[in-house]
Amino acid sequence: MFLITTKYLIPKGYRGLALFPFVLVKYSVDKENAVFINHERIHLRQQIEMLIFPFLIWYTIEFVVRLIQFRTIDLAYRNISFEREAYANEKRIDYLKKRSFWRFLKWV
């Protein structure tokens, strides 16, 4: 994992973005935030499991479906299965050590 600080590539309202093998961080202080880093590491694991490109396709399609369902960008984003898994487990720093393969499917 490579942490890169850039405020220009992160969408407004967000603090980071995981794109294997990089984690783009808007604020350098987040490089020291264990919960934030764990959240992004969960996304990196999801991307590896799905061979990156299929992850991006699934993420995009699910975002559009959730946007139609919830009608707001924030609710759509927070209800994507990948985000639900990451938010539910971001405070469990040891989560990735025990996580089963394709665990995000629990939140679909």
Coordinates of N, CA and C in Angstrom, one line a residue:
M1 N 0.8 -1.2 0.0 CA 0.0 0.0 0.0 C 0.9 1.2 0.0
F2 N 0.6 2.2 -0.9 CA 1.3 3.4 -1.0 C 0.3 4.6 -0.6
L3 N 0.7 5.3 0.4 CA -0.1 6.5 0.8 C 0.3 7.7 0.0
I4 N -0.6 8.4 -0.6 CA -0.2 9.6 -1.4 C -1.2 10.7 -1.0
T5 N -0.6 11.9 -0.6 CA -1.4 13.0 -0.2 C -1.7 13.9 -1.5
T6 N -3.0 14.1 -1.7 CA -3.4 14.9 -2.9 C -4.8 15.4 -2.6
K7 N -4.9 16.7 -2.6 CA -6.3 17.3 -2.4 C -7.0 17.4 -3.7
Y8 N -6.4 17.3 -4.8 CA -7.0 17.6 -6.1 C -7.7 16.3 -6.7
L9 N -7.3 15.1 -6.3 CA -7.9 13.9 -6.9 C -9.1 13.3 -6.1
I10 N -9.3 13.9 -4.9 CA -10.3 13.4 -4.0 C -11.6 14.2 -4.2
P11 N -12.7 13.5 -4.4 CA -14.0 14.3 -4.6 C -14.3 15.1 -3.4
K12 N -15.0 16.2 -3.6 CA -15.4 17.1 -2.6 C -16.3 16.3 -1.6
G13 N -16.0 16.5 -0.3 CA -16.8 15.8 0.8 C -16.2 14.5 1.2
Y14 N -15.1 14.1 0.6 CA -14.4 12.8 0.9 C -13.0 13.1 1.4
R15 N -12.5 12.1 2.2 CA -11.1 12.3 2.7 C -10.1 11.4 2.0
G16 N -10.5 10.4 1.4 CA -9.6 9.4 0.8 C -10.2 8.6 -0.3
L17 N -9.3 7.9 -1.0 CA -9.8 7.0 -2.1 C -8.8 5.9 -2.2
A18 N -9.2 4.7 -2.3 CA -8.4 3.5 -2.5 C -8.4 3.1 -3.9
L19 N -7.3 3.0 -4.6 CA -7.2 2.5 -5.9 C -5.9 1.7 -6.0
F20 N -6.1 0.3 -5.8 CA -5.0 -0.6 -5.7 C -3.8 -0.2 -6.6
P21 N -2.6 -0.1 -6.1 CA -2.1 -0.3 -4.7 C -2.0 1.0 -3.9
F22 N -2.7 2.0 -4.3 CA -2.6 3.3 -3.7 C -3.7 3.7 -2.8
V23 N -3.5 4.5 -1.8 CA -4.5 5.1 -1.0 C -4.2 6.6 -1.2
L24 N -5.1 7.3 -1.8 CA -5.0 8.8 -2.0 C -5.7 9.4 -0.8
V25 N -5.0 10.3 -0.2 CA -5.4 11.0 1.1 C -5.5 12.5 0.9
K26 N -6.6 13.1 1.2 CA -6.7 14.5 1.0 C -5.9 15.3 2.1
Y27 N -5.9 14.8 3.3 CA -5.3 15.5 4.4 C -4.1 14.6 5.0
S28 N -2.9 15.1 5.0 CA -1.8 14.3 5.5 C -2.0 13.8 6.9
V29 N -2.8 14.5 7.7 CA -3.0 14.0 9.1 C -3.7 12.6 9.1
D30 N -4.4 12.3 8.0 CA -5.1 11.0 7.9 C -4.2 9.9 7.7
K31 N -2.9 10.2 7.3 CA -1.9 9.1 7.2 C -1.6 8.4 8.5
E32 N -1.9 9.1 9.6 CA -1.7 8.6 11.0 C -2.9 8.1 11.6
N33 N -4.1 8.2 10.9 CA -5.4 7.8 11.5 C -5.6 6.3 11.2
A34 N -5.4 5.5 12.2 CA -5.5 4.1 12.1 C -6.9 3.6 11.6
V35 N -8.0 4.2 12.0 CA -9.3 3.8 11.6 C -9.5 4.2 10.1
F36 N -9.1 5.4 9.7 CA -9.2 5.8 8.3 C -8.4 4.8 7.4
I37 N -7.1 4.5 7.8 CA -6.3 3.6 7.0 C -6.9 2.2 7.0
N38 N -7.4 1.8 8.1 CA -8.0 0.4 8.1 C -9.2 0.4 7.1
H39 N -10.0 1.5 7.1 CA -11.2 1.5 6.2 C -10.7 1.4 4.7
E40 N -9.6 2.1 4.4 CA -9.1 2.1 3.0 C -8.4 0.7 2.7
R41 N -7.8 0.1 3.7 CA -7.2 -1.2 3.5 C -8.2 -2.3 3.2
I42 N -9.4 -2.1 3.8 CA -10.5 -3.0 3.6 C -10.9 -2.9 2.1
H43 N -10.9 -1.7 1.6 CA -11.2 -1.5 0.1 C -10.1 -2.1 -0.7
L44 N -8.9 -2.0 -0.3 CA -7.8 -2.6 -1.1 C -8.0 -4.1 -1.2
R45 N -8.4 -4.7 -0.1 CA -8.6 -6.2 0.0 C -9.8 -6.6 -1.0
Q46 N -10.8 -5.8 -0.9 CA -12.0 -6.0 -1.8 C -11.5 -5.9 -3.3
Q47 N -10.7 -5.0 -3.6 CA -10.2 -4.8 -5.0 C -9.4 -6.0 -5.4
I48 N -8.5 -6.4 -4.5 CA -7.7 -7.6 -4.9 C -8.5 -8.8 -5.1
E49 N -9.5 -9.1 -4.3 CA -10.4 -10.2 -4.4 C -11.1 -10.2 -5.7
M50 N -11.5 -9.0 -6.2 CA -12.3 -8.9 -7.4 C -11.4 -8.6 -8.6
L51 N -10.1 -8.6 -8.5 CA -9.2 -8.4 -9.6 C -9.3 -6.9 -10.1
I52 N -9.6 -6.0 -9.3 CA -9.6 -4.6 -9.5 C -10.6 -4.1 -10.5
F53 N -10.5 -4.4 -11.7 CA -11.4 -3.8 -12.7 C -12.9 -4.3 -12.5
P54 N -13.2 -5.5 -12.2 CA -14.5 -5.9 -11.9 C -15.1 -5.2 -10.6
F55 N -14.2 -4.9 -9.6 CA -14.5 -4.2 -8.4 C -15.1 -2.8 -8.9
L56 N -14.3 -2.1 -9.7 CA -14.7 -0.8 -10.1 C -16.1 -0.8 -10.9
I57 N -16.3 -1.8 -11.7 CA -17.5 -1.9 -12.4 C -18.7 -2.1 -11.4
W58 N -18.5 -3.1 -10.5 CA -19.5 -3.4 -9.5 C -19.8 -2.2 -8.7
Y59 N -18.8 -1.5 -8.2 CA -18.9 -0.4 -7.4 C -19.8 0.7 -8.1
T60 N -19.5 1.0 -9.3 CA -20.2 2.0 -10.1 C -21.6 1.6 -10.3
I61 N -21.9 0.4 -10.7 CA -23.2 -0.1 -10.9 C -24.0 -0.1 -9.6
E62 N -23.4 -0.5 -8.6 CA -24.2 -0.5 -7.3 C -24.4 0.9 -6.8
F63 N -23.5 1.8 -7.1 CA -23.7 3.2 -6.7 C -25.0 3.8 -7.5
V64 N -25.1 3.5 -8.8 CA -26.2 4.0 -9.6 C -27.5 3.4 -9.1
V65 N -27.5 2.1 -8.8 CA -28.7 1.4 -8.2 C -29.1 2.0 -6.9
R66 N -28.1 2.3 -6.0 CA -28.4 2.9 -4.7 C -28.9 4.3 -4.9
L67 N -28.3 5.0 -5.9 CA -28.8 6.4 -6.1 C -30.2 6.5 -6.5
I68 N -30.6 5.5 -7.4 CA -32.0 5.4 -7.7 C -32.9 5.1 -6.5
Q69 N -32.4 4.1 -5.7 CA -33.1 3.7 -4.5 C -33.2 4.8 -3.5
F70 N -32.1 5.5 -3.1 CA -32.1 6.4 -2.0 C -32.3 7.9 -2.4
R71 N -32.0 8.2 -3.7 CA -32.2 9.5 -4.3 C -31.2 10.6 -3.7
T72 N -30.2 10.2 -2.9 CA -29.2 11.2 -2.5 C -27.9 10.6 -2.7
I73 N -26.9 11.3 -3.0 CA -25.5 10.8 -3.3 C -24.9 10.2 -2.0
D74 N -25.1 10.9 -0.9 CA -24.5 10.4 0.4 C -25.1 9.1 0.8
L75 N -26.4 9.0 0.8 CA -27.1 7.7 1.1 C -26.7 6.6 0.2
A76 N -26.6 6.9 -1.1 CA -26.3 5.9 -2.1 C -24.9 5.4 -1.8
Y77 N -23.9 6.3 -1.6 CA -22.5 6.0 -1.3 C -22.4 5.1 0.0
R78 N -23.1 5.5 1.0 CA -23.0 4.8 2.3 C -23.7 3.4 2.2
N79 N -24.5 3.2 1.3 CA -25.2 1.9 1.2 C -24.6 0.9 0.1
I80 N -23.5 1.3 -0.5 CA -22.8 0.4 -1.4 C -22.3 -0.7 -0.5
S81 N -22.4 -2.0 -0.9 CA -22.0 -3.1 0.0 C -20.5 -3.0 0.4
F82 N -19.6 -2.5 -0.5 CA -18.2 -2.3 -0.1 C -18.0 -1.3 1.0
E83 N -18.8 -0.2 0.9 CA -18.7 0.8 1.9 C -19.3 0.3 3.3
R84 N -20.4 -0.4 3.2 CA -21.0 -0.9 4.4 C -20.1 -1.8 5.1
E85 N -19.4 -2.7 4.4 CA -18.4 -3.5 5.1 C -17.3 -2.7 5.7
A86 N -16.8 -1.8 5.0 CA -15.7 -1.0 5.5 C -16.1 -0.1 6.7
Y87 N -17.2 0.5 6.6 CA -17.6 1.4 7.8 C -18.0 0.5 9.0
A88 N -18.5 -0.7 8.8 CA -18.9 -1.5 9.9 C -17.7 -2.1 10.6
N89 N -16.6 -2.2 9.9 CA -15.4 -2.8 10.5 C -14.1 -2.0 10.6
E90 N -14.3 -0.7 10.3 CA -13.1 0.2 10.2 C -12.4 0.3 11.6
K91 N -13.1 0.2 12.7 CA -12.6 0.4 14.0 C -12.0 -0.9 14.5
R92 N -12.2 -2.0 13.8 CA -11.6 -3.3 14.2 C -10.3 -3.5 13.4
I93 N -9.2 -3.0 14.0 CA -7.9 -2.9 13.4 C -7.5 -4.3 12.9
D94 N -7.8 -5.4 13.6 CA -7.4 -6.7 13.3 C -8.4 -7.4 12.3
Y95 N -9.4 -6.7 11.8 CA -10.4 -7.2 10.9 C -9.9 -8.0 9.7
L96 N -8.9 -7.5 9.0 CA -8.4 -8.1 7.8 C -7.7 -9.4 8.1
K97 N -7.2 -9.6 9.3 CA -6.5 -10.9 9.7 C -7.5 -12.0 9.7
K98 N -8.8 -11.7 10.1 CA -9.8 -12.7 10.3 C -10.9 -12.7 9.2
R99 N -10.9 -11.8 8.3 CA -11.9 -11.6 7.3 C -11.9 -12.8 6.3
S100 N -13.1 -13.3 6.1 CA -13.2 -14.3 5.1 C -13.3 -13.8 3.7
F101 N -13.0 -14.6 2.7 CA -13.0 -14.2 1.3 C -14.4 -13.7 0.8
W102 N -14.4 -12.6 0.1 CA -15.6 -11.9 -0.4 C -16.6 -11.6 0.7
R103 N -16.2 -11.2 1.8 CA -17.0 -10.9 3.0 C -18.0 -9.8 2.7
F104 N -17.7 -8.9 1.8 CA -18.6 -7.8 1.4 C -20.0 -8.3 1.0
L105 N -20.1 -9.5 0.5 CA -21.4 -10.1 0.1 C -22.4 -10.1 1.2
K106 N -21.9 -10.1 2.4 CA -22.9 -10.1 3.6 C -23.7 -8.8 3.5
W107 N -23.2 -7.8 2.9 CA -23.8 -6.5 3.0 C -24.6 -6.1 1.6
V108 N -24.6 -7.1 0.7 CA -25.3 -6.8 -0.6 C -26.8 -6.7 -0.4

